[in-house]
Coordinates of C-alpha atoms in Angstrom, one line a residue:
M416 CA 115.7 290.6 -16.3
I417 CA 117.0 293.0 -13.7
A418 CA 113.9 295.1 -14.0
L419 CA 111.8 291.9 -13.4
I420 CA 113.8 291.1 -10.4
T421 CA 113.6 294.5 -8.9
L422 CA 109.8 294.4 -9.2
Y423 CA 109.7 291.1 -7.6
V424 CA 111.8 292.1 -4.7
L425 CA 109.6 295.2 -4.2
C426 CA 106.5 293.2 -4.3
T427 CA 107.7 290.4 -1.9
L428 CA 109.0 292.8 0.5
A429 CA 105.6 294.6 0.6
M430 CA 104.2 291.3 1.2
T431 CA 106.4 289.9 3.8
R432 CA 107.1 293.2 5.4
E433 CA 110.8 292.6 5.6
S434 CA 113.2 295.4 5.8
F435 CA 115.3 296.0 2.6
F436 CA 118.3 296.9 5.0
D437 CA 118.1 293.2 6.5
L438 CA 117.8 291.9 3.0
V439 CA 121.1 293.8 1.9
V440 CA 123.0 292.6 4.8
R441 CA 122.5 289.1 4.0
L442 CA 123.5 289.5 0.4
P443 CA 127.3 288.9 0.5
T444 CA 126.8 285.2 1.3
P445 CA 124.8 284.3 -1.9
F446 CA 126.7 286.6 -4.0
L447 CA 130.1 284.9 -3.0
A448 CA 128.5 281.6 -3.6
M449 CA 127.5 282.9 -7.0
L450 CA 131.0 284.1 -7.7
G451 CA 132.5 280.8 -6.7
M452 CA 130.2 278.8 -8.9
T453 CA 130.8 281.2 -11.7
V454 CA 134.7 280.7 -11.5
V455 CA 134.3 276.9 -11.4
T456 CA 131.6 277.0 -14.2
A457 CA 133.8 279.2 -16.5
I458 CA 136.8 276.7 -16.0
A459 CA 134.7 273.7 -16.7
L460 CA 133.0 275.0 -19.8
G461 CA 136.3 276.3 -21.1
A462 CA 137.8 272.9 -20.5
V463 CA 134.8 271.1 -22.3
R464 CA 135.1 273.4 -25.2
C465 CA 138.9 272.8 -25.6
L466 CA 138.6 269.0 -25.1
A467 CA 135.5 268.4 -27.2
V468 CA 135.4 271.3 -29.8
T469 CA 138.6 273.0 -30.5
R470 CA 141.1 270.7 -29.4
P471 CA 144.2 273.0 -29.4
K472 CA 147.6 271.8 -28.7
S473 CA 147.8 273.7 -25.3
P474 CA 144.3 273.8 -23.7
I475 CA 145.5 275.9 -20.8
R476 CA 147.2 278.5 -22.9
Q477 CA 143.8 278.7 -25.0
M478 CA 141.8 279.0 -21.8
L479 CA 143.9 281.6 -20.4
G480 CA 143.8 283.6 -23.7
E481 CA 139.9 283.2 -23.9
A482 CA 139.7 284.5 -20.4
R483 CA 141.8 287.5 -21.0
D484 CA 139.7 288.3 -24.2
A485 CA 136.3 288.0 -22.2
L486 CA 137.6 290.4 -19.6
K487 CA 138.8 292.8 -22.3
D488 CA 135.4 292.4 -24.0
G489 CA 133.6 293.7 -20.6
W490 CA 132.4 290.3 -19.3
I491 CA 132.9 291.7 -15.7
E492 CA 130.6 294.8 -16.4
R493 CA 127.9 292.3 -18.0
W494 CA 128.3 289.7 -15.1
L495 CA 128.3 291.9 -12.1
P496 CA 124.7 293.5 -12.3
M497 CA 123.3 289.9 -13.2
A498 CA 125.0 288.4 -10.4
L499 CA 123.8 291.0 -7.9
A500 CA 120.3 290.8 -9.2
G501 CA 120.4 287.0 -9.3
S502 CA 121.5 286.8 -5.6
L503 CA 119.1 289.2 -4.4
M504 CA 116.1 287.2 -6.1
M505 CA 117.4 284.0 -4.5
V506 CA 117.6 285.6 -1.0
V507 CA 113.9 286.9 -1.4
F508 CA 112.7 283.8 -3.1
G509 CA 114.0 281.6 -0.1
D510 CA 112.5 283.9 2.5
T511 CA 109.2 284.3 0.7
K512 CA 109.1 280.5 0.4
T513 CA 109.6 279.9 4.0
E514 CA 106.5 282.3 4.6
I515 CA 104.2 280.6 2.2
P516 CA 102.3 278.5 5.0
A517 CA 101.8 281.5 7.0
L518 CA 100.8 283.7 4.1
A519 CA 98.6 281.0 2.6
G520 CA 96.9 279.8 5.9
G521 CA 98.7 276.2 5.8
F522 CA 99.3 273.7 3.2
R523 CA 95.6 273.7 2.1
W524 CA 95.8 272.1 -1.3
D525 CA 97.5 268.7 -0.7
G526 CA 94.3 266.8 -0.2
T527 CA 92.8 268.4 -3.5
F528 CA 95.7 267.6 -5.4
E529 CA 95.9 264.1 -4.3
A530 CA 92.2 263.5 -5.3
L531 CA 92.7 265.3 -8.6
D532 CA 95.7 263.0 -9.4
R533 CA 93.7 259.9 -9.0
T534 CA 90.7 261.5 -11.0
L535 CA 93.0 262.1 -13.9
H536 CA 94.5 258.9 -13.9
G537 CA 91.5 256.5 -13.6
G538 CA 91.2 256.4 -9.9
I539 CA 94.7 255.3 -9.4
A540 CA 97.6 257.5 -7.9
P541 CA 100.3 258.2 -10.6
W542 CA 103.1 256.7 -8.3
E543 CA 101.3 253.4 -8.3
L544 CA 100.8 253.4 -12.1
L545 CA 104.7 253.9 -12.3
H546 CA 105.6 251.6 -9.5
P547 CA 105.8 248.2 -11.3
V548 CA 108.3 249.8 -13.7
L549 CA 110.3 252.0 -11.4
G550 CA 110.0 250.2 -8.2
Y551 CA 113.5 248.6 -8.1
P552 CA 116.2 249.9 -5.9
V553 CA 118.7 250.6 -8.7
V554 CA 116.1 252.3 -10.8
T555 CA 115.0 254.5 -7.9
Y556 CA 118.6 255.4 -7.2
L557 CA 119.3 256.4 -10.8
L558 CA 116.2 258.6 -10.6
S559 CA 117.4 260.3 -7.3
L560 CA 120.8 260.8 -8.9
N561 CA 119.3 262.4 -11.9
Y562 CA 117.2 264.5 -9.8
S563 CA 120.1 265.7 -7.7
L564 CA 121.9 266.7 -10.9
W565 CA 119.1 269.2 -11.6
F566 CA 120.7 272.1 -9.8
T567 CA 124.1 271.6 -11.5
L568 CA 122.5 271.6 -14.9
M569 CA 120.2 274.4 -14.2
W570 CA 123.3 276.7 -13.0
G571 CA 125.3 275.6 -16.0
M572 CA 122.4 276.4 -18.5
F573 CA 121.8 279.9 -16.6
F574 CA 125.6 280.7 -16.6
F575 CA 125.8 279.8 -20.4
H576 CA 122.9 282.5 -21.3
Q577 CA 124.1 285.0 -18.7
T578 CA 127.5 285.1 -20.1
M579 CA 126.5 285.4 -23.7
R580 CA 127.1 288.7 -25.4
P581 CA 123.8 291.0 -25.3
G582 CA 122.1 290.6 -28.6
T583 CA 122.9 286.9 -28.9
L584 CA 119.6 285.3 -30.2
G585 CA 117.9 283.3 -27.4
R586 CA 119.6 285.0 -24.5
T587 CA 116.8 287.2 -23.5
R588 CA 114.2 284.5 -24.1
F589 CA 115.9 282.1 -21.7
L590 CA 116.9 284.6 -18.9
V591 CA 113.3 286.4 -18.7
S592 CA 111.6 282.9 -18.9
F593 CA 113.8 281.7 -16.0
V594 CA 113.1 284.7 -13.8
L595 CA 109.2 284.5 -14.6
L596 CA 109.2 280.8 -13.6
W597 CA 110.9 281.4 -10.3
T598 CA 108.8 284.5 -9.5
V599 CA 105.4 283.8 -10.8
G600 CA 105.6 280.0 -10.5
G601 CA 107.8 279.5 -7.4
T602 CA 106.2 282.4 -5.4
L603 CA 102.7 283.8 -6.6
L604 CA 101.3 280.3 -7.8
A605 CA 103.1 278.6 -4.9
T606 CA 101.3 280.8 -2.5
L607 CA 97.8 280.5 -4.0
F608 CA 98.1 276.7 -4.2
S609 CA 100.1 276.0 -1.1
S610 CA 100.9 272.5 -0.7
A611 CA 103.9 270.3 0.6
G612 CA 103.8 267.4 -1.6
P613 CA 103.4 263.7 -1.2
C614 CA 106.3 263.0 1.0
Y615 CA 104.8 265.2 3.7
F616 CA 101.3 264.4 3.1
G617 CA 100.6 262.8 6.4
L618 CA 102.4 265.6 8.2
V619 CA 100.3 268.4 6.7
T620 CA 96.9 266.9 6.4
A621 CA 94.4 265.2 8.9
E622 CA 93.6 262.6 6.2
P623 CA 94.7 259.1 6.0
D624 CA 98.3 259.0 4.2
P625 CA 98.0 257.2 0.8
Y626 CA 101.6 257.6 0.1
Q627 CA 102.8 255.4 3.3
P628 CA 103.4 252.5 1.0
L629 CA 105.5 254.7 -1.2
M630 CA 107.5 256.2 1.4
A631 CA 108.1 252.8 3.0
Y632 CA 109.4 251.4 -0.3
L633 CA 111.7 254.3 -0.7
R634 CA 113.1 253.7 2.9
Q635 CA 113.8 250.2 2.0
A636 CA 115.4 251.1 -1.3
D637 CA 117.5 253.5 0.6
A638 CA 119.0 250.6 2.7
V639 CA 120.2 249.2 -0.5
L640 CA 121.6 252.3 -2.4
P641 CA 121.4 255.7 -0.6
L642 CA 118.9 257.8 -1.9
M643 CA 119.9 261.7 -1.5
A644 CA 116.1 262.5 -2.1
L645 CA 115.4 261.1 1.3
D646 CA 118.0 262.9 3.0
I647 CA 116.9 266.1 1.6
Q648 CA 113.5 265.6 2.4
D649 CA 114.1 264.9 6.0
L650 CA 116.4 268.0 6.1
L651 CA 113.9 270.3 4.7
W652 CA 111.3 269.3 7.1
A653 CA 113.6 269.6 10.2
M654 CA 114.7 273.1 9.1
K655 CA 111.1 274.0 8.4
S656 CA 110.2 272.8 11.9
A657 CA 113.0 274.8 13.3
G658 CA 111.9 277.9 11.6
V659 CA 115.1 278.3 9.6
Q660 CA 114.9 281.1 7.2
G661 CA 115.1 280.1 3.6
A662 CA 114.2 276.6 3.9
G663 CA 110.7 276.6 2.6
I664 CA 108.6 273.7 1.4
S665 CA 106.5 274.0 -1.8
A666 CA 105.2 271.5 -4.3
M667 CA 102.7 273.4 -6.7
P668 CA 103.9 274.1 -9.4
S669 CA 107.0 271.9 -9.5
L670 CA 110.1 274.2 -10.4
H671 CA 112.1 271.1 -10.9
N672 CA 109.8 270.1 -13.7
A673 CA 109.4 273.7 -15.0
V674 CA 113.1 274.4 -15.3
A675 CA 113.9 271.0 -16.8
L676 CA 111.4 271.7 -19.6
L677 CA 112.9 275.3 -20.1
M678 CA 116.4 273.8 -20.4
F679 CA 115.2 271.4 -23.1
L680 CA 113.4 274.2 -24.9
A681 CA 116.5 276.4 -24.7
T682 CA 118.9 273.7 -26.5
A683 CA 117.1 274.1 -29.9
R684 CA 120.0 275.7 -31.4
L685 CA 122.6 273.5 -29.9
A686 CA 124.1 270.2 -31.0
P687 CA 121.8 267.3 -31.2
W688 CA 123.5 265.4 -28.5
V689 CA 123.0 268.3 -26.2
R690 CA 119.4 268.5 -27.0
L691 CA 119.0 264.6 -26.4
A692 CA 120.9 264.8 -23.1
F693 CA 118.5 267.5 -21.9
A694 CA 115.4 265.7 -23.2
I695 CA 116.5 262.7 -21.2
H696 CA 117.0 264.6 -18.3
F697 CA 113.7 266.3 -18.5
G698 CA 111.9 263.0 -18.8
L699 CA 113.8 261.4 -15.7
V700 CA 113.0 264.5 -13.7
F701 CA 109.3 264.1 -14.2
L702 CA 109.4 260.5 -13.3
G703 CA 111.4 261.1 -10.4
S704 CA 109.3 263.9 -9.0
I705 CA 106.4 261.5 -8.8
H706 CA 108.3 258.3 -7.8
L707 CA 110.4 260.0 -5.2
G708 CA 107.5 261.4 -3.5
W709 CA 108.4 265.1 -4.1
H710 CA 105.3 265.9 -6.3
Y711 CA 101.8 265.1 -7.4
A712 CA 101.4 264.6 -11.1
V713 CA 99.3 267.8 -11.3
D714 CA 102.2 269.7 -10.1
A715 CA 104.2 268.8 -13.2
Y716 CA 101.3 269.3 -15.6
A717 CA 100.8 272.8 -14.2
S718 CA 104.5 273.5 -14.4
F719 CA 104.6 272.4 -18.1
A720 CA 101.7 274.7 -19.0
L721 CA 103.2 277.6 -17.2
T722 CA 106.8 277.1 -19.0
L723 CA 105.2 276.6 -22.5
V724 CA 103.1 279.7 -22.1
V725 CA 106.1 281.8 -21.0
W726 CA 108.6 280.3 -23.4
F727 CA 106.3 280.7 -26.5
G728 CA 104.5 284.0 -25.3
L729 CA 107.9 285.4 -24.9
G730 CA 109.5 284.1 -28.2
P731 CA 108.8 286.7 -30.7
L732 CA 109.2 289.7 -28.5
A733 CA 112.5 288.3 -27.0
D734 CA 113.9 287.6 -30.3
R735 CA 113.2 290.9 -31.5
W736 CA 115.0 292.5 -28.7
D737 CA 118.0 290.4 -29.2
R738 CA 118.1 291.5 -32.9
F739 CA 117.7 295.1 -31.9
I740 CA 120.5 295.0 -29.4
A741 CA 122.8 293.1 -31.8
E742 CA 122.2 295.7 -34.6
R743 CA 123.5 298.4 -32.2
R744 CA 126.5 296.7 -30.8
P745 CA 130.0 295.9 -32.4
A746 CA 130.1 292.6 -34.1
M747 CA 132.6 291.2 -31.7
R748 CA 132.0 287.6 -30.4
R749 CA 133.0 286.2 -27.1
P750 CA 134.4 282.7 -26.5
V751 CA 131.2 281.4 -25.0
D752 CA 129.2 282.7 -28.0
Q753 CA 131.7 281.0 -30.3
F754 CA 131.1 277.8 -28.3
A755 CA 127.3 278.2 -28.8
A756 CA 127.8 278.9 -32.5
T757 CA 130.3 275.8 -33.0
S758 CA 127.9 273.5 -31.1
S759 CA 124.8 274.6 -33.0
A760 CA 123.1 272.2 -35.3
R761 CA 120.8 274.8 -36.6
P762 CA 121.0 278.5 -37.7

């Protein structure tokens, strides 16, 4: 994972001609944010495991004991390089995403994707097909809420795999897939197929805006129940217009859909209820990405194809690597690994 991120950083710096020194200067902010999220997540996962799995007489005492054992087991030594690399990747990703319109010559693919959507769906826009079922304020609100939960779930799943002991089956497959989706999908393909998405269609093309009725409905629904999606869409466009670094806009492929599918695939060895929860989240993210005006349907289809190719293409090699590492390390197991094993429904 660290090697992939290093290659990504070098390639993007060459492409954007940004100074590595300027990049390093801005690194403390995302690193401190990651540190804070790590502490909160560790406490939350420890509490869930105590309350839902082990149920000890003294949850706090057990959590403190597990934290002590994790530190003795080299948790910080494993976490620190990953945290630094991840922070660096997010800074570079944000900067590159901001530069996509300049690198690609504008948002050139929105008209094509809008037409392709209609062609693939019998001449009807996908949002129009879904609207009779989803076009109710309470449904729209729930889809927006689920969409907003994506980051929390993504971070939790990343943390879960990041803090597994090296050699744990599935760790390498998830982490490498995660990095490839963000780098290949979120930077390379996003630049090659530069598009802004349906909610910005009228702002980035000279064509008549076929999404005006959808956006008008969303504004009306927002007056009934607040939609965070609209607030974020408005904020992103304002930040883009102001030239704020790290506030880029990109629709193809959909990282929300790609990562939601990745998280579902990664639950194969966890408890059935966990797998069901992530399956529902994945389905609702797909529906919400279209209904909320974030993405064309083809953005999601492309992200599904990319995710499946990466996940199943990496599988044999990544699992072989995990077994190779496991055979050469002591048979000690960290608390988070025990949680994975306790929650597992399959070997």
